[in-house]
Amino acid sequence: MNIILLGPPGAGKGTLSSKIIDRLNAVQIATGDIFRYNISNKTELGMKAKSYMDRGDLVPDELTIDLVWDAFDKVEDRDQRIVLFDGFPRNLDQAKALDMGMAERNTEISQVVYFDVDDEILIERITGRRVCEDCGSTFHIMNNKPQKEGICDKCGGKLIQRNDDNEQTVKNRIAVYNDFTSPLVEYYEKAGKLIKIDGAKTPEEVFNEFNDKLGK
Ligand code: ADP
Ligand code: ADP
Ligand code: ZN
């Protein structure tokens, strides 16, 4: 199954993703993680993507779409697993490219999980987000505290704040989401693929709602 996690920044896509990966046979393709990996390894792609990300703008499609197919084509036993798209597609052209590439591979997007969350919650979640600089695990200073402040529960790495998780950039990211990404809700609703989830609930409740609605 190929599943898209669709929702504004801070909605909880990455958090749900890691629960699905832990508990179901799933693998994730997260474009933001791929860009950040390239930035920290100072690749050409990373250098090109960085200024867009620091502003909270979308990285251009020509830098984004190909890397998604590279990642998808490397997934082992793709047909027996859940492939989660986290943070992609983010505009209509990306969604159309995704549909076309899926058709070329004789497969399709099965479902699109849409996270419904209010803007005030998003800002509180993003500004309080802390991520492990080694393994990428995500925490929150209030909602999801690590056992030891500043230290990752999973690997002992240092928890840091993402460059773009400041109030200024967050506001732009939410505006970019409203302008370019939110039309995808209607796009996938028309295709009969949309599942709506109440993203304001706890991470455990969000997982349960996802699990209940999966395949229906
Ligand atoms: P996204 O991947 O959609 O940008 P994340 O999963 O990284 O969002 O979550 C953003 C922040 O909110 C993180 O700090 C995370 O720990 C916290 N968070 C995620 N889901 C919930 C939830 N259901 N309730 C409260 N806090 C959450
Ligand atoms: P969040 O879920 O908090 O918005 P992501 O890690 O998904 O964070 O994305 C971080 C940044 O990476 C985005 O603000 C954007 O600049 C870039 N990015 C990620 N995915 C895409 C995409 N599909 N298209 C264009 N830019 C992207
Ligand atoms: Zn870690």
mmCIF file of C-alpha atoms and ligand atoms in Angstrom:
data_model
loop_
_atom_site.group_PDB
_atom_site.id
_atom_site.type_symbol
_atom_site.label_atom_id
_atom_site.label_comp_id
_atom_site.label_asym_id
_atom_site.label_seq_id
_atom_site.Cartn_x
_atom_site.Cartn_y
_atom_site.Cartn_z
ATOM 1 C CA MET A 1 0.000 0.000 0.000
ATOM 2 C CA ASN A 2 1.229 3.490 -0.846
ATOM 3 C CA ILE A 3 -0.037 6.018 1.665
ATOM 4 C CA ILE A 4 0.359 9.783 1.753
ATOM 5 C CA LEU A 5 0.441 11.645 5.067
ATOM 6 C CA LEU A 6 -0.993 15.056 4.227
ATOM 7 C CA GLY A 7 -1.185 17.945 6.653
ATOM 8 C CA PRO A 8 0.317 21.275 7.659
ATOM 9 C CA PRO A 9 3.770 21.542 9.258
ATOM 10 C CA GLY A 10 3.647 20.311 12.843
ATOM 11 C CA ALA A 11 0.426 18.335 12.341
ATOM 12 C CA GLY A 12 2.074 15.135 13.580
ATOM 13 C CA LYS A 13 2.918 13.376 10.308
ATOM 14 C CA GLY A 14 6.404 12.332 11.381
ATOM 15 C CA THR A 15 5.162 11.191 14.781
ATOM 16 C CA LEU A 16 2.474 8.976 13.247
ATOM 17 C CA SER A 17 4.990 7.733 10.687
ATOM 18 C CA SER A 18 7.351 6.424 13.339
ATOM 19 C CA LYS A 19 4.505 4.614 15.123
ATOM 20 C CA ILE A 20 3.424 2.979 11.856
ATOM 21 C CA ILE A 21 7.016 1.957 11.120
ATOM 22 C CA ASP A 22 7.423 0.486 14.634
ATOM 23 C CA ARG A 23 4.171 -1.476 14.580
ATOM 24 C CA LEU A 24 3.313 -2.263 10.949
ATOM 25 C CA ASN A 25 5.518 -3.393 8.095
ATOM 26 C CA ALA A 26 6.165 0.079 6.775
ATOM 27 C CA VAL A 27 8.855 2.269 5.300
ATOM 28 C CA GLN A 28 8.881 6.037 5.010
ATOM 29 C CA ILE A 29 9.864 8.488 2.290
ATOM 30 C CA ALA A 30 10.147 11.902 3.962
ATOM 31 C CA THR A 31 11.360 14.593 1.571
ATOM 32 C CA GLY A 32 12.196 17.022 4.421
ATOM 33 C CA ASP A 33 14.425 14.360 6.054
ATOM 34 C CA ILE A 34 16.138 13.658 2.724
ATOM 35 C CA PHE A 35 16.855 17.366 2.230
ATOM 36 C CA ARG A 36 18.168 17.745 5.802
ATOM 37 C CA TYR A 37 20.414 14.708 5.319
ATOM 38 C CA ASN A 38 21.817 16.321 2.169
ATOM 39 C CA ILE A 39 22.336 19.644 3.936
ATOM 40 C CA SER A 40 24.285 18.088 6.787
ATOM 41 C CA ASN A 41 26.399 16.139 4.286
ATOM 42 C CA LYS A 42 26.932 19.314 2.242
ATOM 43 C CA THR A 43 25.880 17.716 -1.048
ATOM 44 C CA GLU A 44 25.047 19.785 -4.102
ATOM 45 C CA LEU A 45 21.346 19.075 -3.569
ATOM 46 C CA GLY A 46 21.657 20.157 0.064
ATOM 47 C CA MET A 47 23.327 23.429 -0.888
ATOM 48 C CA LYS A 48 20.561 24.157 -3.395
ATOM 49 C CA ALA A 49 17.708 23.261 -1.028
ATOM 50 C CA LYS A 50 18.958 25.067 2.074
ATOM 51 C CA SER A 51 17.937 28.665 1.306
ATOM 52 C CA TYR A 52 14.385 27.615 0.414
ATOM 53 C CA MET A 53 14.050 25.588 3.601
ATOM 54 C CA ASP A 54 15.482 28.323 5.819
ATOM 55 C CA ARG A 55 12.804 30.674 4.491
ATOM 56 C CA GLY A 56 10.071 28.070 4.741
ATOM 57 C CA ASP A 57 9.445 28.089 0.990
ATOM 58 C CA LEU A 58 9.011 24.980 -1.123
ATOM 59 C CA VAL A 59 12.131 23.542 -2.708
ATOM 60 C CA PRO A 60 11.584 23.615 -6.527
ATOM 61 C CA ASP A 61 9.885 20.554 -8.028
ATOM 62 C CA GLU A 62 12.834 19.723 -10.286
ATOM 63 C CA LEU A 63 14.958 19.131 -7.183
ATOM 64 C CA THR A 64 12.241 17.189 -5.389
ATOM 65 C CA ILE A 65 10.377 14.795 -7.664
ATOM 66 C CA ASP A 66 13.348 12.745 -8.921
ATOM 67 C CA LEU A 67 14.632 12.050 -5.438
ATOM 68 C CA VAL A 68 11.234 10.652 -4.475
ATOM 69 C CA TRP A 69 11.415 8.121 -7.318
ATOM 70 C CA ASP A 70 15.004 7.247 -6.417
ATOM 71 C CA ALA A 71 13.845 6.458 -2.884
ATOM 72 C CA PHE A 72 10.676 4.636 -3.988
ATOM 73 C CA ASP A 73 12.521 2.449 -6.481
ATOM 74 C CA LYS A 74 14.963 1.394 -3.758
ATOM 75 C CA VAL A 75 12.280 0.136 -1.341
ATOM 76 C CA GLU A 76 12.638 -3.620 -0.950
ATOM 77 C CA ASP A 77 9.495 -5.798 -1.142
ATOM 78 C CA ARG A 78 7.532 -2.685 -2.005
ATOM 79 C CA ASP A 79 4.376 -4.641 -2.863
ATOM 80 C CA GLN A 80 4.244 -6.394 0.509
ATOM 81 C CA ARG A 81 4.702 -3.258 2.596
ATOM 82 C CA ILE A 82 3.211 0.077 3.484
ATOM 83 C CA VAL A 83 5.153 2.901 1.831
ATOM 84 C CA LEU A 84 4.492 6.193 3.621
ATOM 85 C CA PHE A 85 4.973 9.488 1.822
ATOM 86 C CA ASP A 86 5.585 12.125 4.504
ATOM 87 C CA GLY A 87 5.798 15.706 3.250
ATOM 88 C CA PHE A 88 5.287 14.802 -0.405
ATOM 89 C CA PRO A 89 3.398 15.803 -2.517
ATOM 90 C CA ARG A 90 3.181 19.447 -1.452
ATOM 91 C CA ASN A 91 1.577 20.997 -4.550
ATOM 92 C CA LEU A 92 -0.627 19.939 -7.457
ATOM 93 C CA ASP A 93 2.235 19.414 -9.902
ATOM 94 C CA GLN A 94 3.934 17.058 -7.455
ATOM 95 C CA ALA A 95 0.652 15.188 -6.934
ATOM 96 C CA LYS A 96 0.196 14.757 -10.680
ATOM 97 C CA ALA A 97 3.804 13.620 -11.117
ATOM 98 C CA LEU A 98 3.251 11.119 -8.324
ATOM 99 C CA ASP A 99 0.095 9.713 -9.948
ATOM 100 C CA MET A 100 1.875 9.401 -13.297
ATOM 101 C CA GLY A 101 4.967 7.702 -11.890
ATOM 102 C CA MET A 102 2.808 5.291 -9.904
ATOM 103 C CA ALA A 103 0.879 4.368 -13.052
ATOM 104 C CA GLU A 104 4.180 3.763 -14.907
ATOM 105 C CA ARG A 105 5.071 1.330 -12.132
ATOM 106 C CA ASN A 106 1.668 -0.392 -12.307
ATOM 107 C CA THR A 107 0.732 0.728 -8.838
ATOM 108 C CA GLU A 108 -1.141 3.621 -7.244
ATOM 109 C CA ILE A 109 -1.681 5.733 -4.156
ATOM 110 C CA SER A 110 -4.037 3.700 -1.976
ATOM 111 C CA GLN A 111 -5.030 6.265 0.633
ATOM 112 C CA VAL A 112 -4.297 9.790 1.773
ATOM 113 C CA VAL A 113 -4.397 10.504 5.485
ATOM 114 C CA TYR A 114 -5.317 14.123 6.082
ATOM 115 C CA PHE A 115 -4.509 15.661 9.491
ATOM 116 C CA ASP A 116 -7.011 18.259 10.560
ATOM 117 C CA VAL A 117 -5.347 20.647 13.092
ATOM 118 C CA ASP A 118 -5.840 24.347 13.994
ATOM 119 C CA ASP A 119 -3.080 26.898 13.375
ATOM 120 C CA GLU A 120 -2.543 27.794 17.086
ATOM 121 C CA ILE A 121 -1.804 24.153 17.868
ATOM 122 C CA LEU A 122 0.633 23.976 14.930
ATOM 123 C CA ILE A 123 2.694 26.936 16.129
ATOM 124 C CA GLU A 124 2.873 25.564 19.679
ATOM 125 C CA ARG A 125 3.910 22.153 18.363
ATOM 126 C CA ILE A 126 6.554 23.401 15.960
ATOM 127 C CA THR A 127 8.213 25.922 18.256
ATOM 128 C CA GLY A 128 8.362 23.239 21.002
ATOM 129 C CA ARG A 129 9.688 20.523 18.690
ATOM 130 C CA ARG A 130 13.156 19.114 19.391
ATOM 131 C CA VAL A 131 14.847 16.563 17.140
ATOM 132 C CA CYS A 132 17.786 14.236 17.678
ATOM 133 C CA GLU A 133 20.768 15.367 15.637
ATOM 134 C CA ASP A 134 21.906 11.751 15.263
ATOM 135 C CA CYS A 135 18.808 9.626 14.599
ATOM 136 C CA GLY A 136 16.140 12.224 13.808
ATOM 137 C CA SER A 137 13.708 11.112 16.547
ATOM 138 C CA THR A 138 11.227 13.831 17.431
ATOM 139 C CA PHE A 139 10.274 15.131 20.867
ATOM 140 C CA HIS A 140 8.379 18.091 22.285
ATOM 141 C CA ILE A 141 9.339 20.246 25.274
ATOM 142 C CA MET A 142 5.831 19.866 26.791
ATOM 143 C CA ASN A 143 3.850 17.143 24.995
ATOM 144 C CA ASN A 144 6.506 14.517 24.446
ATOM 145 C CA LYS A 145 9.421 15.119 26.780
ATOM 146 C CA PRO A 146 12.517 12.972 26.588
ATOM 147 C CA GLN A 147 13.389 11.131 29.807
ATOM 148 C CA LYS A 148 16.509 13.264 30.187
ATOM 149 C CA GLU A 149 16.288 16.884 29.076
ATOM 150 C CA GLY A 150 18.128 17.533 25.813
ATOM 151 C CA ILE A 151 19.011 13.856 25.268
ATOM 152 C CA CYS A 152 17.417 11.416 22.803
ATOM 153 C CA ASP A 153 15.664 8.427 24.448
ATOM 154 C CA LYS A 154 16.443 6.205 21.490
ATOM 155 C CA CYS A 155 20.158 6.756 20.897
ATOM 156 C CA GLY A 156 21.483 9.192 23.515
ATOM 157 C CA GLY A 157 22.118 11.847 20.844
ATOM 158 C CA LYS A 158 21.785 15.565 21.436
ATOM 159 C CA LEU A 159 18.359 17.163 20.910
ATOM 160 C CA ILE A 160 18.372 20.320 18.862
ATOM 161 C CA GLN A 161 15.857 22.740 17.392
ATOM 162 C CA ARG A 162 15.527 22.672 13.617
ATOM 163 C CA ASN A 163 16.754 25.805 11.820
ATOM 164 C CA ASP A 164 13.301 26.436 10.375
ATOM 165 C CA ASP A 165 11.343 25.795 13.599
ATOM 166 C CA ASN A 166 11.161 29.440 14.649
ATOM 167 C CA GLU A 167 7.971 31.479 14.796
ATOM 168 C CA GLN A 168 8.876 33.666 11.791
ATOM 169 C CA THR A 169 9.561 30.777 9.396
ATOM 170 C CA VAL A 170 6.673 28.744 10.764
ATOM 171 C CA LYS A 171 4.200 31.436 9.790
ATOM 172 C CA ASN A 172 5.525 31.379 6.231
ATOM 173 C CA ARG A 173 5.389 27.567 6.158
ATOM 174 C CA ILE A 174 1.748 27.629 7.221
ATOM 175 C CA ALA A 175 0.981 30.266 4.545
ATOM 176 C CA VAL A 176 2.804 28.157 1.920
ATOM 177 C CA TYR A 177 0.794 25.147 3.060
ATOM 178 C CA ASN A 178 -2.480 27.063 2.711
ATOM 179 C CA ASP A 179 -1.575 28.368 -0.763
ATOM 180 C CA PHE A 180 0.039 25.342 -2.411
ATOM 181 C CA THR A 181 -0.586 22.183 -0.396
ATOM 182 C CA SER A 182 -4.132 22.480 0.927
ATOM 183 C CA PRO A 183 -5.687 22.150 -2.605
ATOM 184 C CA LEU A 184 -4.514 18.531 -2.453
ATOM 185 C CA VAL A 185 -7.251 17.801 0.094
ATOM 186 C CA GLU A 186 -9.882 18.350 -2.603
ATOM 187 C CA TYR A 187 -7.751 16.606 -5.237
ATOM 188 C CA TYR A 188 -7.621 13.383 -3.222
ATOM 189 C CA GLU A 189 -11.178 13.708 -1.929
ATOM 190 C CA LYS A 190 -12.388 13.732 -5.552
ATOM 191 C CA ALA A 191 -10.283 10.643 -6.196
ATOM 192 C CA GLY A 192 -12.080 8.952 -3.273
ATOM 193 C CA LYS A 193 -8.832 8.398 -1.381
ATOM 194 C CA LEU A 194 -9.055 10.811 1.520
ATOM 195 C CA ILE A 195 -9.195 9.690 5.150
ATOM 196 C CA LYS A 196 -9.602 12.539 7.644
ATOM 197 C CA ILE A 197 -7.971 12.261 11.054
ATOM 198 C CA ASP A 198 -8.396 14.526 14.057
ATOM 199 C CA GLY A 199 -4.788 15.629 14.529
ATOM 200 C CA ALA A 200 -5.553 17.474 17.786
ATOM 201 C CA LYS A 201 -5.812 14.162 19.659
ATOM 202 C CA THR A 202 -2.905 12.440 21.400
ATOM 203 C CA PRO A 203 -0.346 10.588 19.248
ATOM 204 C CA GLU A 204 -1.705 7.246 20.491
ATOM 205 C CA GLU A 205 -5.288 8.205 19.600
ATOM 206 C CA VAL A 206 -4.100 9.419 16.191
ATOM 207 C CA PHE A 207 -2.443 6.054 15.563
ATOM 208 C CA ASN A 208 -5.597 4.185 16.619
ATOM 209 C CA GLU A 209 -7.773 6.302 14.350
ATOM 210 C CA PHE A 210 -5.366 5.651 11.460
ATOM 211 C CA ASN A 211 -5.349 1.925 12.163
ATOM 212 C CA ASP A 212 -9.167 1.765 12.338
ATOM 213 C CA LYS A 213 -9.612 3.616 9.051
ATOM 214 C CA LEU A 214 -6.831 1.860 7.144
ATOM 215 C CA GLY A 215 -8.096 -0.070 4.166
ATOM 216 C CA LYS A 216 -11.665 1.227 4.561
HETATM 217 P P1 ADP B 1 5.087 17.016 11.200
HETATM 218 O O1 ADP B 1 5.915 15.837 10.771
HETATM 219 O O2 ADP B 1 3.689 16.947 10.688
HETATM 220 O O3 ADP B 1 5.735 18.327 10.896
HETATM 221 P P2 ADP B 1 5.764 16.131 13.940
HETATM 222 O O4 ADP B 1 5.311 14.725 13.982
HETATM 223 O O5 ADP B 1 7.209 16.398 13.853
HETATM 224 O O6 ADP B 1 4.950 16.947 12.789
HETATM 225 O O7 ADP B 1 5.176 16.866 15.245
HETATM 226 C C1 ADP B 1 5.436 18.232 15.551
HETATM 227 C C2 ADP B 1 5.668 18.382 17.067
HETATM 228 O O8 ADP B 1 4.457 18.107 17.766
HETATM 229 C C3 ADP B 1 6.706 17.416 17.647
HETATM 230 O O9 ADP B 1 7.425 18.081 18.652
HETATM 231 C C4 ADP B 1 5.870 16.261 18.222
HETATM 232 O O10 ADP B 1 6.512 15.655 19.342
HETATM 233 C C5 ADP B 1 4.588 16.967 18.630
HETATM 234 N N1 ADP B 1 3.386 16.135 18.369
HETATM 235 C C6 ADP B 1 3.179 15.312 17.308
HETATM 236 N N2 ADP B 1 1.953 14.747 17.376
HETATM 237 C C7 ADP B 1 1.367 15.238 18.496
HETATM 238 C C8 ADP B 1 0.086 15.030 19.101
HETATM 239 N N3 ADP B 1 -0.822 14.204 18.537
HETATM 240 N N4 ADP B 1 -0.192 15.686 20.256
HETATM 241 C C9 ADP B 1 0.724 16.526 20.795
HETATM 242 N N5 ADP B 1 1.953 16.761 20.280
HETATM 243 C C10 ADP B 1 2.276 16.132 19.133
HETATM 244 P P1 ADP B 2 7.254 20.042 8.247
HETATM 245 O O1 ADP B 2 6.435 18.808 8.214
HETATM 246 O O2 ADP B 2 7.508 20.538 9.634
HETATM 247 O O3 ADP B 2 6.763 21.114 7.346
HETATM 248 P P2 ADP B 2 9.309 18.898 6.493
HETATM 249 O O4 ADP B 2 10.486 18.241 7.074
HETATM 250 O O5 ADP B 2 8.291 18.066 5.822
HETATM 251 O O6 ADP B 2 8.702 19.764 7.688
HETATM 252 O O7 ADP B 2 9.775 20.001 5.440
HETATM 253 C C1 ADP B 2 10.759 20.960 5.751
HETATM 254 C C2 ADP B 2 11.040 21.836 4.540
HETATM 255 O O8 ADP B 2 11.591 21.028 3.486
HETATM 256 C C3 ADP B 2 9.828 22.507 3.910
HETATM 257 O O9 ADP B 2 9.499 23.736 4.560
HETATM 258 C C4 ADP B 2 10.313 22.719 2.467
HETATM 259 O O10 ADP B 2 11.201 23.833 2.392
HETATM 260 C C5 ADP B 2 11.136 21.458 2.215
HETATM 261 N N1 ADP B 2 10.319 20.380 1.618
HETATM 262 C C6 ADP B 2 10.010 19.181 2.184
HETATM 263 N N2 ADP B 2 9.254 18.438 1.357
HETATM 264 C C7 ADP B 2 9.079 19.180 0.231
HETATM 265 C C8 ADP B 2 8.371 18.979 -0.994
HETATM 266 N N3 ADP B 2 7.669 17.843 -1.223
HETATM 267 N N4 ADP B 2 8.429 19.953 -1.931
HETATM 268 C C9 ADP B 2 9.119 21.087 -1.724
HETATM 269 N N5 ADP B 2 9.787 21.357 -0.588
HETATM 270 C C10 ADP B 2 9.766 20.413 0.397
HETATM 271 ZN ZN ZN B 3 18.507 9.799 18.637
#
